[in-house]
Amino acid sequence: MKLVHGYELWGEDMNTDSLWNNFLDGICKKTNPVSFNTWFNNLKLLSINNNQLLIQVPMIIHKKVLSENYYSLIEETFADLTGINYDISFILEDEIIASNELLIEDNNQSDDIQNGYFESNLLPNLNFDNFIVGDTNRFAKTAAMAVAEQPGKIYNPLFIYGKSGLGKTHLMHAIGNYIQQNTSLKVLYTTSDGFMNEFTGIANVSDGHNSLDYANNFKSKYRNVDVLIIDDIQYLVGAGKTQQEFFHTFNALHQSNKQIIISSDRSPDDLKLLEERLRSRFTWGLPVDIYPPDFDLRCRILKNKIQKLDIALMINDDIIEYIASTCDNDVRSLEGAINRLVAYTAMIVPDKITLEFAQEALKDYVQKNIFLLNDIGNIQKCVAEYYDLSVETLKSKKRSANIAYPRQIAMYLCRMLTEESFPRIGLEFGGRDHSTVIHACDKVEVDLKNSDELKDIINDIKSKL
């Protein structure tokens, strides 16, 4: 007997074959020949486990059509034949993984899990109540709350994307905390780096037996949860074996109706260096984006954070609006401004905090922050000077290595240090397609993980900026 996603698979079992043949006969009588040949003729009954039934389908579109248009008919036909109302799931052939890859027996679980202890890695202070909502993040919060209310039932996976510092991680922890507080479900939060480091650790275990135990514990940890939350999935770029392992983990959880929540700094379609089969799965549920906070939202975020501080009564709306107007790229820049103002106040100990005092306290920080928002042209100029090139050469169609790589670095810095979109950056680099910019950013990110020299170059350019 073999196991797939917890289901028992039968071999040549005449009772099962008879049930399936009778089911197909029943469906054939209830549908027209075209519908039957298109959607049912190539299906295969894989397993029946208690009241759950697993059917293999040839293509993804079969999953969608059978689930949305024929589920009631399938359920009714099986009920007529067996007297049982089955929960029916559909699976692709390439999602069927042998039991030693997908299913870890309870005795392979770590001691902590066996003893009833499980570390979720959630930050308890990040919840829905202290997530400040505005027009730029309202849809993302609404979707997150819907998933928290019904994990595994809607929007699976939930894919949250947007630039760093906009609240993606806050929302993910809020979902996990809500589920833990209101259910007995097991929730695990991790980053893609954490997942990758644990997976690559398997290869570093020299003893064969211990290596197998490590691998089993790894799979048990990530596949025996009810909710998996994984942050910054874009960092799996360039890690082929880790992507493959995450693909199998994703399939195991999704097939079992376990909730998956993923974040990234870009949309699934823009993760060009991730495997296509992963990117396509990221769109199965609901991708939602978060934009930089507008002025009104920035003011409300500042008020919320300041009200908990000792200087709250010393700060008026003019100061809040000043900070909101000068730190307009993300929430972290707002937090940095508040921390700077608090530190300066503690050092100077003024009688009151005036707008002039705030401007003096934040002048260096604001100048730095504004420069981080400088335009693409300034970054192009600085990179060109660093490599002794002209800006025109950097923007040209020339592809020699001494020009192409500086160009990729410039594109990467434009993406990291401005709010400009991929298409806009491509336009400013000689009218290049947005996919070229995405490739450049991904390549530099991968190279940064392996090259201290490149890290020094990036830091040198930033310091010159």
Coordinates of C-alpha atoms in Angstrom, one line a residue:
M1 CA 0.0 0.0 0.0
K2 CA 1.2 3.5 -0.8
L3 CA 0.2 6.8 0.8
V4 CA -0.4 10.1 -1.0
H5 CA -1.2 13.1 1.1
G6 CA -2.5 10.9 3.8
Y7 CA -4.8 8.8 1.5
E8 CA -4.5 5.1 1.0
L9 CA -4.0 4.1 -2.6
W10 CA -5.5 0.8 -3.8
G11 CA -4.1 -1.5 -6.4
E12 CA -6.2 -4.0 -8.3
D13 CA -9.2 -3.8 -6.0
M14 CA -12.3 -5.0 -7.8
N15 CA -14.7 -3.3 -5.4
T16 CA -13.0 0.0 -6.0
D17 CA -12.9 -0.6 -9.7
S18 CA -16.6 -1.5 -9.7
L19 CA -17.4 1.7 -7.7
W20 CA -15.5 3.9 -10.2
N21 CA -17.0 2.2 -13.2
N22 CA -20.5 2.6 -11.8
F23 CA -19.7 6.3 -11.0
L24 CA -18.6 6.9 -14.6
D25 CA -21.8 5.2 -15.9
G26 CA -23.9 7.4 -13.7
I27 CA -22.1 10.6 -14.8
C28 CA -22.3 9.6 -18.4
K29 CA -26.1 9.4 -18.1
K30 CA -26.3 12.8 -16.4
T31 CA -24.1 14.7 -18.9
N32 CA -23.8 15.1 -22.6
P33 CA -21.1 13.2 -24.5
V34 CA -18.9 16.3 -25.1
S35 CA -18.9 17.2 -21.4
F36 CA -18.3 13.6 -20.3
N37 CA -15.4 13.1 -22.8
T38 CA -13.8 16.5 -21.9
W39 CA -14.0 16.4 -18.1
F40 CA -14.5 12.8 -16.9
N41 CA -13.1 10.3 -19.4
N42 CA -9.5 10.7 -18.3
L43 CA -10.0 10.9 -14.5
K44 CA -8.8 8.2 -12.1
L45 CA -9.9 7.3 -8.7
L46 CA -6.8 7.3 -6.5
S47 CA -8.0 6.7 -2.9
I48 CA -10.8 6.6 -0.4
N49 CA -9.9 7.4 3.2
N50 CA -12.8 7.6 5.7
N51 CA -15.1 10.1 4.1
Q52 CA -12.5 11.7 1.9
L53 CA -12.1 10.8 -1.8
L54 CA -9.1 11.6 -4.0
I55 CA -9.4 11.8 -7.8
Q56 CA -6.4 12.3 -10.2
V57 CA -7.0 14.8 -13.1
P58 CA -4.9 15.4 -16.2
M59 CA -4.6 19.2 -16.1
I60 CA -5.1 22.2 -13.8
I61 CA -8.1 23.3 -15.7
H62 CA -9.9 20.1 -14.7
K63 CA -9.4 21.0 -11.1
K64 CA -11.1 24.3 -11.6
V65 CA -14.0 23.2 -13.8
L66 CA -14.7 20.0 -11.7
S67 CA -14.6 22.0 -8.4
E68 CA -16.7 24.9 -9.6
N69 CA -19.1 23.3 -12.1
Y70 CA -19.4 19.6 -11.4
Y71 CA -18.6 19.2 -7.7
S72 CA -22.3 18.8 -6.6
L73 CA -22.9 16.3 -9.4
I74 CA -19.9 14.2 -8.4
E75 CA -20.8 14.3 -4.7
E76 CA -24.4 13.3 -5.5
T77 CA -23.4 10.4 -7.8
F78 CA -21.1 8.9 -5.2
A79 CA -23.7 9.4 -2.5
D80 CA -26.3 7.5 -4.6
L81 CA -23.9 4.6 -5.0
T82 CA -22.5 4.4 -1.5
G83 CA -24.8 6.3 0.8
I84 CA -21.8 8.4 1.9
N85 CA -21.3 12.1 1.4
Y86 CA -17.6 12.3 0.5
D87 CA -15.3 15.3 0.7
I88 CA -13.8 15.2 -2.8
S89 CA -10.3 16.5 -3.7
F90 CA -8.6 16.6 -7.1
I91 CA -4.9 16.2 -7.7
L92 CA -2.5 16.4 -10.7
E93 CA -0.3 13.5 -11.6
D94 CA 2.9 15.5 -11.0
E95 CA 1.7 16.3 -7.5
I96 CA 1.6 12.7 -6.4
I97 CA 4.8 12.1 -4.4
A98 CA 5.8 8.9 -2.7
S99 CA 5.0 8.6 1.0
N100 CA 8.6 8.9 2.1
E101 CA 8.7 12.4 0.5
L102 CA 5.4 13.7 1.7
L103 CA 4.3 11.8 4.8
I104 CA 6.3 11.5 8.0
E105 CA 5.0 9.1 10.7
D106 CA 4.4 10.5 14.2
N107 CA 7.5 8.7 15.6
N108 CA 9.7 10.8 13.3
Q109 CA 8.5 14.0 14.8
S110 CA 10.9 16.0 17.0
D111 CA 10.8 15.6 20.8
D112 CA 9.3 19.0 21.2
I113 CA 6.3 18.2 18.9
Q114 CA 5.8 14.8 20.6
N115 CA 5.7 16.5 24.0
G116 CA 3.1 18.9 22.9
Y117 CA 5.3 22.0 22.5
F118 CA 5.5 23.8 19.2
E119 CA 7.3 27.1 18.5
S120 CA 5.2 29.2 16.0
N121 CA 7.8 32.0 15.8
L122 CA 4.9 34.5 15.8
L123 CA 5.4 38.0 17.4
P124 CA 2.4 38.4 19.7
N125 CA 2.5 42.2 19.5
L126 CA 1.6 42.2 15.8
N127 CA -2.1 41.9 15.4
F128 CA -5.1 43.3 13.5
D129 CA -5.9 45.8 16.2
N130 CA -2.7 47.7 15.8
F131 CA -2.5 47.5 12.0
I132 CA -3.4 51.0 10.8
V133 CA -5.7 50.9 7.7
G134 CA -5.8 53.3 4.8
D135 CA -6.7 53.2 1.1
T136 CA -3.3 51.7 0.2
N137 CA -3.6 48.6 2.4
R138 CA -7.3 48.1 3.1
F139 CA -7.9 45.3 0.6
A140 CA -4.8 43.4 1.9
K141 CA -6.1 43.6 5.5
T142 CA -9.6 42.6 4.5
A143 CA -8.2 39.5 2.7
A144 CA -6.0 38.7 5.6
M145 CA -8.9 38.8 8.1
A146 CA -10.9 36.6 5.8
V147 CA -8.1 34.0 5.8
A148 CA -7.7 34.3 9.6
E149 CA -11.5 33.6 10.0
Q150 CA -11.5 30.5 7.6
P151 CA -7.9 29.2 7.2
G152 CA -7.6 26.7 4.4
K153 CA -11.1 27.4 3.1
I154 CA -10.7 30.6 1.0
Y155 CA -7.8 32.4 -0.6
N156 CA -5.3 29.6 -0.4
P157 CA -2.5 30.5 -0.8
L158 CA -2.8 34.2 0.2
F159 CA 0.1 36.0 -1.5
I160 CA 0.9 39.4 -0.1
Y161 CA 3.3 41.6 -2.1
G162 CA 4.8 45.1 -1.9
K163 CA 8.0 46.9 -1.2
S164 CA 9.8 46.4 2.1
G165 CA 8.4 48.3 5.1
L166 CA 4.8 48.5 4.1
G167 CA 3.3 46.0 6.6
K168 CA 3.4 42.6 4.9
T169 CA 5.1 41.0 7.9
H170 CA 2.7 42.7 10.3
L171 CA -0.3 41.2 8.5
M172 CA 1.2 37.8 8.3
H173 CA 1.8 37.7 12.1
A174 CA -1.6 39.1 12.7
I175 CA -3.2 36.2 10.8
G176 CA -1.2 33.7 12.7
N177 CA -1.9 35.2 16.1
Y178 CA -5.6 35.4 15.4
I179 CA -5.7 31.8 14.3
Q180 CA -3.8 30.7 17.4
Q181 CA -6.0 32.7 19.7
N182 CA -9.3 31.4 18.3
T183 CA -8.5 27.8 17.2
S184 CA -6.3 24.8 18.1
L185 CA -4.6 24.9 14.7
K186 CA -0.8 24.7 14.5
V187 CA 0.7 27.8 12.9
L188 CA 4.4 28.1 11.8
Y189 CA 6.0 31.4 10.7
T190 CA 9.4 31.4 8.9
T191 CA 11.3 33.3 6.3
S192 CA 12.5 31.9 3.0
D193 CA 16.1 32.3 4.3
G194 CA 15.1 30.3 7.4
F195 CA 13.5 27.5 5.3
M196 CA 16.5 27.4 3.0
N197 CA 19.1 27.3 5.8
E198 CA 17.3 24.4 7.5
F199 CA 17.0 22.5 4.2
T200 CA 20.6 23.0 3.2
G201 CA 21.6 21.9 6.7
I202 CA 20.5 18.3 5.7
A203 CA 23.5 18.1 3.4
N204 CA 25.8 19.2 6.2
V205 CA 25.0 16.3 8.4
S206 CA 27.8 13.8 7.8
D207 CA 26.4 10.7 9.4
G208 CA 23.9 8.9 7.0
H209 CA 21.5 7.9 9.8
N210 CA 21.5 11.3 11.4
S211 CA 21.0 12.9 8.0
L212 CA 17.9 10.9 7.4
D213 CA 16.6 11.8 10.8
Y214 CA 17.3 15.5 10.1
A215 CA 15.5 15.3 6.8
N216 CA 12.5 13.5 8.3
N217 CA 12.3 16.1 11.1
F218 CA 12.5 18.9 8.6
K219 CA 9.7 17.6 6.5
S220 CA 7.6 16.8 9.6
K221 CA 8.1 20.4 10.9
Y222 CA 6.9 22.0 7.7
R223 CA 4.3 19.5 6.5
N224 CA 2.5 18.7 9.7
V225 CA 1.3 22.2 10.4
D226 CA -2.2 23.7 9.7
V227 CA -0.9 27.1 8.6
L228 CA 2.4 27.8 7.0
I229 CA 3.5 31.5 6.8
I230 CA 6.6 32.1 4.8
D231 CA 8.1 35.6 4.4
D232 CA 10.1 37.1 1.6
I233 CA 9.7 34.2 -0.8
Q234 CA 11.8 36.1 -3.5
Y235 CA 15.0 35.1 -1.7
L236 CA 14.5 31.5 -3.0
V237 CA 15.8 32.8 -6.3
G238 CA 18.9 30.9 -7.3
A239 CA 18.2 28.1 -4.8
G240 CA 17.0 25.3 -7.1
K241 CA 17.0 22.4 -4.7
T242 CA 15.3 24.5 -2.0
Q243 CA 12.7 25.6 -4.6
Q244 CA 12.0 22.0 -5.4
E245 CA 11.6 21.1 -1.7
F246 CA 9.3 24.1 -1.1
F247 CA 7.3 22.9 -4.2
H248 CA 6.7 19.5 -2.6
T249 CA 5.9 21.2 0.8
F250 CA 3.4 23.5 -0.9
N251 CA 1.7 20.6 -2.6
A252 CA 1.5 18.5 0.5
L253 CA -0.1 21.3 2.5
H254 CA -2.4 22.6 -0.2
Q255 CA -3.7 19.1 -1.0
S256 CA -4.6 18.7 2.6
N257 CA -6.4 22.1 2.7
K258 CA -3.8 23.6 5.0
Q259 CA -3.5 27.4 4.7
I260 CA -0.4 28.8 3.1
I261 CA 0.5 32.5 3.4
I262 CA 3.4 34.0 1.4
S263 CA 4.9 37.4 1.1
S264 CA 7.2 38.9 -1.5
D265 CA 8.5 42.3 -2.6
R266 CA 7.0 41.7 -6.1
S267 CA 4.0 40.0 -7.7
P268 CA 4.0 36.3 -8.6
D269 CA 4.3 37.2 -12.3
D270 CA 7.4 39.3 -11.6
L271 CA 9.3 36.5 -9.8
K272 CA 10.9 35.5 -13.1
L273 CA 13.7 33.5 -11.7
L274 CA 11.5 31.2 -9.6
E275 CA 10.3 28.0 -11.2
E276 CA 7.2 28.4 -13.3
R277 CA 5.4 25.6 -11.5
L278 CA 5.9 27.6 -8.2
R279 CA 4.8 30.9 -9.6
S280 CA 1.7 29.4 -11.1
R281 CA 0.7 27.9 -7.7
F282 CA 1.2 31.3 -6.0
T283 CA -1.8 32.6 -8.1
W284 CA -4.1 29.7 -7.2
G285 CA -5.5 31.6 -4.3
L286 CA -5.4 35.4 -4.0
P287 CA -2.5 37.8 -4.7
V288 CA -2.9 41.1 -3.0
D289 CA -0.6 44.1 -3.0
I290 CA 0.2 46.8 -0.5
Y291 CA 1.2 50.3 -1.7
P292 CA 3.2 52.9 0.2
P293 CA 1.0 54.8 2.7
D294 CA -0.6 58.0 1.5
F295 CA -0.3 61.2 3.6
D296 CA -3.4 60.6 5.6
L297 CA -2.4 57.1 6.5
R298 CA 1.2 58.2 7.4
C299 CA -0.3 60.8 9.8
R300 CA -2.5 58.2 11.5
I301 CA 0.4 55.7 11.8
L302 CA 2.5 58.4 13.4
K303 CA -0.2 59.3 15.9
N304 CA -0.7 55.7 16.8
K305 CA 3.0 55.2 17.5
I306 CA 3.5 58.5 19.3
Q307 CA 0.6 58.1 21.7
K308 CA 2.5 55.4 23.6
L309 CA 5.6 57.6 24.1
D310 CA 6.4 60.0 27.0
I311 CA 6.6 62.9 24.5
A312 CA 3.1 62.3 23.2
L313 CA 1.6 65.4 24.8
M314 CA 4.5 67.6 23.5
I315 CA 3.9 66.8 19.9
N316 CA 1.2 68.7 17.9
D317 CA -0.3 68.1 14.5
D318 CA 2.2 70.4 12.7
I319 CA 5.0 68.2 13.8
I320 CA 3.2 65.0 12.7
E321 CA 2.4 66.5 9.3
Y322 CA 6.0 67.7 8.9
I323 CA 7.3 64.1 9.5
A324 CA 4.6 62.6 7.3
S325 CA 5.4 64.9 4.4
T326 CA 9.2 64.3 4.6
C327 CA 9.2 60.5 5.3
D328 CA 6.9 59.2 2.6
N329 CA 8.4 55.9 1.4
D330 CA 7.4 53.4 4.1
V331 CA 6.4 52.8 7.7
R332 CA 10.0 52.1 8.8
S333 CA 11.1 55.6 7.8
L334 CA 8.3 57.0 10.0
E335 CA 9.5 54.9 12.9
G336 CA 13.1 56.0 12.3
A337 CA 12.0 59.7 12.4
I338 CA 10.1 59.1 15.7
N339 CA 13.1 57.3 17.3
R340 CA 15.4 60.2 16.2
L341 CA 13.1 62.8 17.6
V342 CA 12.8 60.9 20.9
A343 CA 16.5 60.5 21.3
Y344 CA 17.2 64.2 20.4
T345 CA 14.5 65.3 22.9
A346 CA 16.1 63.2 25.7
M347 CA 19.4 64.7 25.0
I348 CA 18.4 68.4 24.8
V349 CA 15.4 68.3 27.2
P350 CA 13.5 71.2 25.8
D351 CA 10.6 72.9 27.5
K352 CA 8.4 72.1 24.5
I353 CA 8.8 70.4 21.2
T354 CA 8.1 73.1 18.5
L355 CA 8.1 72.6 14.7
E356 CA 11.5 74.3 14.6
F357 CA 12.9 71.9 17.2
A358 CA 11.6 68.9 15.3
Q359 CA 13.1 70.2 12.1
E360 CA 16.5 70.7 13.8
A361 CA 16.3 67.2 15.3
L362 CA 15.5 65.5 12.0
K363 CA 17.4 67.6 9.6
D364 CA 20.2 65.0 8.9
Y365 CA 17.7 62.1 8.9
V366 CA 15.3 63.9 6.6
Q367 CA 18.0 64.8 4.2
K368 CA 19.2 61.2 4.1
N369 CA 15.6 59.9 3.7
I370 CA 14.8 62.4 1.0
F371 CA 17.9 61.3 -0.9
L372 CA 16.8 57.7 -0.7
L373 CA 13.8 58.9 -2.7
N374 CA 16.0 60.7 -5.3
D375 CA 15.3 60.1 -8.9
I376 CA 16.6 57.5 -11.2
G377 CA 18.9 60.0 -12.9
N378 CA 20.9 60.7 -9.7
I379 CA 21.5 56.9 -9.2
Q380 CA 22.5 56.5 -12.9
K381 CA 25.0 59.4 -12.6
C382 CA 26.5 58.0 -9.4
V383 CA 26.9 54.4 -10.8
A384 CA 28.3 55.8 -14.1
E385 CA 30.9 57.8 -12.2
Y386 CA 31.9 54.8 -10.0
Y387 CA 32.6 52.7 -13.1
D388 CA 34.1 55.6 -15.1
L389 CA 31.3 55.5 -17.7
S390 CA 28.9 58.1 -19.1
V391 CA 25.2 58.0 -18.2
E392 CA 24.5 57.7 -22.0
T393 CA 26.7 54.6 -22.1
L394 CA 24.9 53.1 -19.1
K395 CA 21.5 53.6 -20.9
S396 CA 22.7 52.4 -24.3
K397 CA 22.1 49.1 -26.0
K398 CA 25.7 48.0 -25.5
R399 CA 26.0 44.6 -23.9
S400 CA 29.7 44.2 -23.1
A401 CA 30.3 42.9 -19.5
N402 CA 32.0 46.2 -18.4
I403 CA 28.8 48.0 -19.2
A404 CA 26.0 45.4 -18.7
Y405 CA 26.8 44.6 -15.1
P406 CA 27.1 48.3 -13.9
R407 CA 23.8 48.8 -15.7
Q408 CA 22.3 45.9 -13.7
I409 CA 23.6 47.3 -10.5
A410 CA 22.1 50.7 -11.3
M411 CA 18.7 49.1 -12.0
Y412 CA 19.0 47.2 -8.7
L413 CA 19.7 50.4 -6.8
C414 CA 16.9 52.2 -8.6
R415 CA 14.5 49.5 -7.4
M416 CA 15.8 49.5 -3.9
L417 CA 16.2 53.2 -3.3
T418 CA 13.2 54.7 -5.1
E419 CA 9.5 54.1 -5.4
E420 CA 9.7 53.6 -9.1
S421 CA 8.1 50.6 -10.8
F422 CA 9.9 48.1 -12.9
P423 CA 8.4 49.5 -16.2
R424 CA 9.4 53.0 -15.3
I425 CA 13.0 52.0 -14.5
G426 CA 13.2 50.1 -17.7
L427 CA 11.9 53.2 -19.6
E428 CA 14.7 55.3 -18.1
F429 CA 17.3 52.7 -19.1
G430 CA 16.9 53.1 -22.9
G431 CA 13.3 51.8 -23.1
R432 CA 14.0 48.3 -21.8
D433 CA 11.3 45.9 -20.9
H434 CA 10.3 45.6 -17.3
S435 CA 11.3 41.9 -17.4
T436 CA 14.9 43.0 -18.1
V437 CA 14.9 45.1 -14.9
I438 CA 13.4 42.2 -12.9
H439 CA 16.2 39.9 -14.2
A440 CA 18.8 42.5 -13.2
C441 CA 17.5 42.9 -9.7
D442 CA 17.3 39.1 -9.2
K443 CA 20.8 38.6 -10.5
V444 CA 22.3 41.3 -8.2
E445 CA 20.4 39.9 -5.2
V446 CA 21.8 36.4 -5.9
D447 CA 25.3 37.7 -6.4
L448 CA 25.1 39.7 -3.2
K449 CA 24.7 36.5 -1.2
N450 CA 27.9 35.1 -2.6
S451 CA 30.2 38.1 -3.1
D452 CA 31.6 40.3 -0.4
E453 CA 33.3 42.4 -3.1
L454 CA 29.9 43.2 -4.6
K455 CA 28.5 44.1 -1.1
D456 CA 31.4 46.6 -0.8
I457 CA 30.7 48.1 -4.2
I458 CA 27.0 48.6 -3.4
N459 CA 27.9 50.2 -0.1
D460 CA 30.5 52.4 -1.7
I461 CA 27.9 53.6 -4.2
K462 CA 25.3 54.2 -1.5
S463 CA 27.8 56.2 0.5
K464 CA 28.6 58.4 -2.5
L465 CA 24.9 58.9 -3.0

